[in-house]
Coordinates of C-alpha atoms in Angstrom, one line a residue:
Chain A
N1 CA 0.0 0.0 0.0
A2 CA 2.6 2.6 -1.2
G3 CA 0.4 5.6 -1.8
V4 CA 2.5 8.5 -3.1
T5 CA 6.2 7.7 -3.7
Q6 CA 8.9 10.3 -4.2
T7 CA 12.5 9.8 -5.3
P8 CA 15.1 10.7 -4.3
K9 CA 14.7 11.4 -0.6
F10 CA 17.8 13.6 -0.4
Q11 CA 19.8 15.5 -3.0
V12 CA 22.6 18.0 -3.0
L13 CA 23.2 20.0 -6.1
K14 CA 25.7 22.7 -7.2
T15 CA 24.3 25.9 -8.6
G16 CA 23.5 25.5 -12.2
Q17 CA 23.1 21.8 -12.2
S18 CA 19.8 20.2 -13.3
M19 CA 17.8 17.4 -11.8
T20 CA 14.4 15.8 -11.9
L21 CA 12.3 14.8 -8.9
Q22 CA 10.1 11.8 -9.5
C23 CA 6.6 11.2 -8.1
A24 CA 4.3 8.2 -8.6
Q25 CA 1.0 7.3 -7.0
D26 CA -0.8 4.0 -7.1
M27 CA -4.3 5.2 -6.0
N28 CA -5.6 5.9 -9.5
H29 CA -5.9 9.6 -8.6
N30 CA -6.6 12.1 -11.3
S31 CA -4.9 15.2 -9.8
M32 CA -1.3 15.6 -8.8
Y33 CA 0.6 18.5 -7.2
W34 CA 4.1 19.7 -6.4
Y35 CA 4.7 21.8 -3.3
R36 CA 7.7 23.3 -1.7
Q37 CA 8.0 23.7 2.1
D38 CA 10.2 26.4 3.6
P39 CA 10.6 27.2 7.3
G40 CA 8.0 29.6 8.5
M41 CA 6.2 29.7 5.2
G42 CA 4.1 26.6 5.1
L43 CA 3.6 24.8 1.7
R44 CA 3.5 26.7 -1.5
L45 CA 2.1 25.2 -4.8
I46 CA 4.7 25.0 -7.6
Y47 CA 2.7 23.2 -10.3
Y48 CA -0.2 21.0 -10.6
S49 CA -1.9 18.6 -13.0
A50 CA -5.6 18.4 -12.7
S51 CA -5.8 15.4 -15.0
E52 CA -3.6 13.4 -17.2
G53 CA -2.4 15.5 -20.1
T54 CA -2.8 18.9 -18.3
T55 CA -0.4 21.0 -16.2
D56 CA -0.8 24.4 -14.7
K57 CA 1.3 26.9 -12.7
G58 CA 0.8 27.4 -9.0
E59 CA 2.1 30.2 -6.8
V60 CA 5.8 29.8 -7.3
P61 CA 6.5 28.2 -10.7
N62 CA 9.6 30.1 -11.8
G63 CA 12.7 27.9 -12.2
Y64 CA 10.7 24.7 -12.5
N65 CA 9.1 22.6 -15.2
V66 CA 6.8 19.6 -14.9
S67 CA 5.7 16.6 -16.9
R68 CA 2.6 14.5 -16.3
L69 CA 4.1 11.3 -17.9
N70 CA 0.9 9.3 -17.4
K71 CA -1.8 9.0 -14.8
R72 CA 0.5 7.6 -12.2
E73 CA 3.6 9.8 -12.6
F74 CA 4.3 13.5 -12.2
S75 CA 7.9 14.8 -12.4
L76 CA 9.4 18.1 -11.4
R77 CA 12.5 19.4 -13.1
L78 CA 15.0 22.0 -12.1
E79 CA 16.9 23.1 -15.2
S80 CA 19.5 25.3 -13.6
A81 CA 19.3 25.0 -9.8
A82 CA 19.8 28.0 -7.6
P83 CA 20.4 28.3 -3.9
S84 CA 16.9 29.8 -3.5
Q85 CA 15.5 26.4 -4.5
T86 CA 16.9 24.8 -1.4
S87 CA 13.8 23.4 0.2
V88 CA 11.8 20.3 0.9
Y89 CA 9.6 19.2 -2.0
F90 CA 6.4 17.3 -1.6
C91 CA 4.3 15.6 -4.2
A92 CA 0.6 15.1 -3.5
S93 CA -2.3 13.6 -5.3
R94 CA -6.1 13.4 -4.9
Q95 CA -8.9 11.6 -6.6
S96 CA -10.3 14.7 -8.3
A97 CA -10.7 18.4 -7.9
T98 CA -14.0 17.9 -6.1
N99 CA -12.5 15.4 -3.6
E100 CA -10.8 17.6 -1.0
K101 CA -8.4 15.2 0.6
L102 CA -4.8 15.4 -0.5
F103 CA -2.3 12.5 -0.1
F104 CA 1.3 13.5 0.3
G105 CA 4.6 11.7 -0.3
S106 CA 7.3 11.7 2.3
G107 CA 9.3 14.5 0.6
T108 CA 12.6 15.3 -1.1
Q109 CA 15.1 17.3 0.8
L110 CA 17.1 19.4 -1.7
S111 CA 20.1 21.5 -1.0
V112 CA 21.6 23.7 -3.7
L113 CA 25.1 25.0 -2.9
Chain B
A1 CA -7.3 36.4 -2.0
Q2 CA -7.7 33.6 0.3
S3 CA -5.3 33.0 3.2
V4 CA -4.9 31.4 6.6
A5 CA -2.8 32.5 9.5
Q6 CA -1.5 30.4 12.4
P7 CA -0.5 32.9 15.1
E8 CA 1.6 30.5 17.2
D9 CA 4.8 28.9 16.0
Q10 CA 4.8 26.5 18.9
V11 CA 2.3 25.2 21.4
N12 CA 3.3 23.3 24.6
V13 CA 0.9 21.2 26.5
A14 CA 1.2 18.5 29.1
E15 CA -0.1 15.0 28.3
G16 CA -3.7 14.6 29.4
N17 CA -4.5 18.3 29.1
P18 CA -6.7 19.7 26.4
L19 CA -4.9 21.3 23.4
T20 CA -5.8 24.0 21.0
V21 CA -4.0 25.0 17.9
K22 CA -5.2 28.3 16.4
C23 CA -6.0 29.2 12.9
T24 CA -7.7 32.3 11.4
Y25 CA -8.8 32.7 7.8
S26 CA -9.4 35.4 5.3
V27 CA -11.6 34.4 2.4
S28 CA -14.4 35.9 0.4
G29 CA -17.5 33.8 0.5
N30 CA -17.8 30.5 2.3
P31 CA -14.5 28.9 3.3
Y32 CA -13.3 25.4 2.7
L33 CA -11.0 24.8 5.6
F34 CA -8.6 21.9 6.4
W35 CA -6.2 20.6 9.0
Y36 CA -3.2 18.5 8.2
V37 CA -0.5 17.0 10.5
Q38 CA 3.1 16.3 9.6
Y39 CA 5.2 13.9 11.6
P40 CA 9.0 14.1 11.4
N41 CA 10.4 13.1 8.0
R42 CA 6.9 12.4 6.7
G43 CA 4.5 14.0 4.3
L44 CA 1.4 15.8 5.5
Q45 CA -1.6 13.7 6.5
F46 CA -5.2 14.9 6.4
L47 CA -7.0 15.3 9.7
L48 CA -10.3 17.0 9.0
K49 CA -12.2 19.4 6.8
Y50 CA -15.0 21.9 7.1
I51 CA -17.1 22.5 4.0
T52 CA -20.5 23.3 5.4
G53 CA -22.9 22.2 8.1
D54 CA -22.1 21.8 11.8
N55 CA -19.5 24.1 13.2
L56 CA -17.8 21.4 15.1
V57 CA -16.0 19.0 12.8
K58 CA -14.6 15.6 14.0
G59 CA -11.5 14.1 12.4
S60 CA -8.8 11.5 12.8
Y61 CA -7.0 10.5 16.0
G62 CA -9.6 12.2 18.2
F63 CA -9.1 15.7 16.9
E64 CA -11.9 18.1 16.2
A65 CA -12.1 21.7 14.9
E66 CA -14.5 24.5 15.6
F67 CA -15.5 26.8 12.8
N68 CA -16.4 30.3 14.0
K69 CA -17.7 32.6 11.3
S70 CA -17.9 35.7 13.4
Q71 CA -14.3 35.3 14.5
T72 CA -13.1 33.9 11.2
S73 CA -11.4 31.1 13.1
F74 CA -11.0 27.4 12.7
H75 CA -9.1 26.2 15.8
L76 CA -8.0 22.6 16.1
K77 CA -8.8 20.9 19.4
K78 CA -8.4 17.7 21.3
P79 CA -9.8 17.0 24.8
S80 CA -6.8 15.1 26.1
A81 CA -3.3 15.3 24.5
L82 CA -1.0 12.4 23.9
V83 CA 2.8 12.5 23.6
S84 CA 2.3 10.9 20.2
D85 CA 0.3 14.0 19.1
S86 CA 3.6 16.0 19.0
A87 CA 4.0 17.1 15.4
L88 CA 3.7 20.0 13.0
Y89 CA 0.1 21.1 12.3
F90 CA -1.0 23.0 9.2
C91 CA -4.2 24.8 8.6
A92 CA -5.2 25.3 4.9
V93 CA -8.0 26.9 2.9
R94 CA -9.0 26.0 -0.6
D95 CA -9.2 28.6 -3.3
R96 CA -12.7 29.8 -3.9
D97 CA -12.4 29.7 -7.8
N98 CA -9.7 27.2 -8.5
F99 CA -10.4 23.9 -6.8
N100 CA -6.8 22.8 -7.3
K101 CA -5.2 25.5 -5.2
F102 CA -4.8 25.3 -1.4
Y103 CA -3.2 27.9 0.7
F104 CA -1.4 26.6 3.8
G105 CA -0.5 28.4 7.0
S106 CA 3.0 28.5 8.3
G107 CA 2.5 25.6 10.7
T108 CA 2.4 25.2 14.4
K109 CA 4.7 22.9 16.2
L110 CA 2.8 21.0 19.0
N111 CA 4.9 19.7 21.8
V112 CA 3.2 17.3 24.3
K113 CA 5.2 16.6 27.4
P114 CA 4.8 13.6 29.6

């Protein structure tokens, strides 16, 4: 009963490097989300995918790109990492936009030096 | 714009005592409000939600929340705290127009001491 699985759990990058954070859910959910969590700021939405084949910007999309590869998978890419992107990243999913309950992965702790 | 505020960074309570974690909201129209809990090194877990109806909402692990329209508050409560309740608690509100957007508070760390 995996739920939402994120990889990797930890990552250290140098400024300018690129990487992709992976997320997969096994609950047949339609909607998927990427958030970042920073101390004292709660969670902020980066991008979301309301359904397979669609993606939209959230509150803080600059510096990121996403791909909804299929219904299960939603990846987040940093093309040129910056120290300001040091954060904990969470993927989440839910059945649909009218089902309010979000299910979260365990997070990726990213440090950009 | 919708937002929530959690005025306390940290709440300390003794085991067995009642606990309250505060949340106030700012929305136009009827709010859709939520509480989530985050245990160390874990993702957030849904506790409860208020959509409409009774002002007292019951959720997981014995938690409940009271919606107060006149005070624009949605405080999380539990009659008797457990040490295992120690965690980070987030209040959230759903965007009125975009059902995919949720706005989270900054979080309140709850410490329950034996």
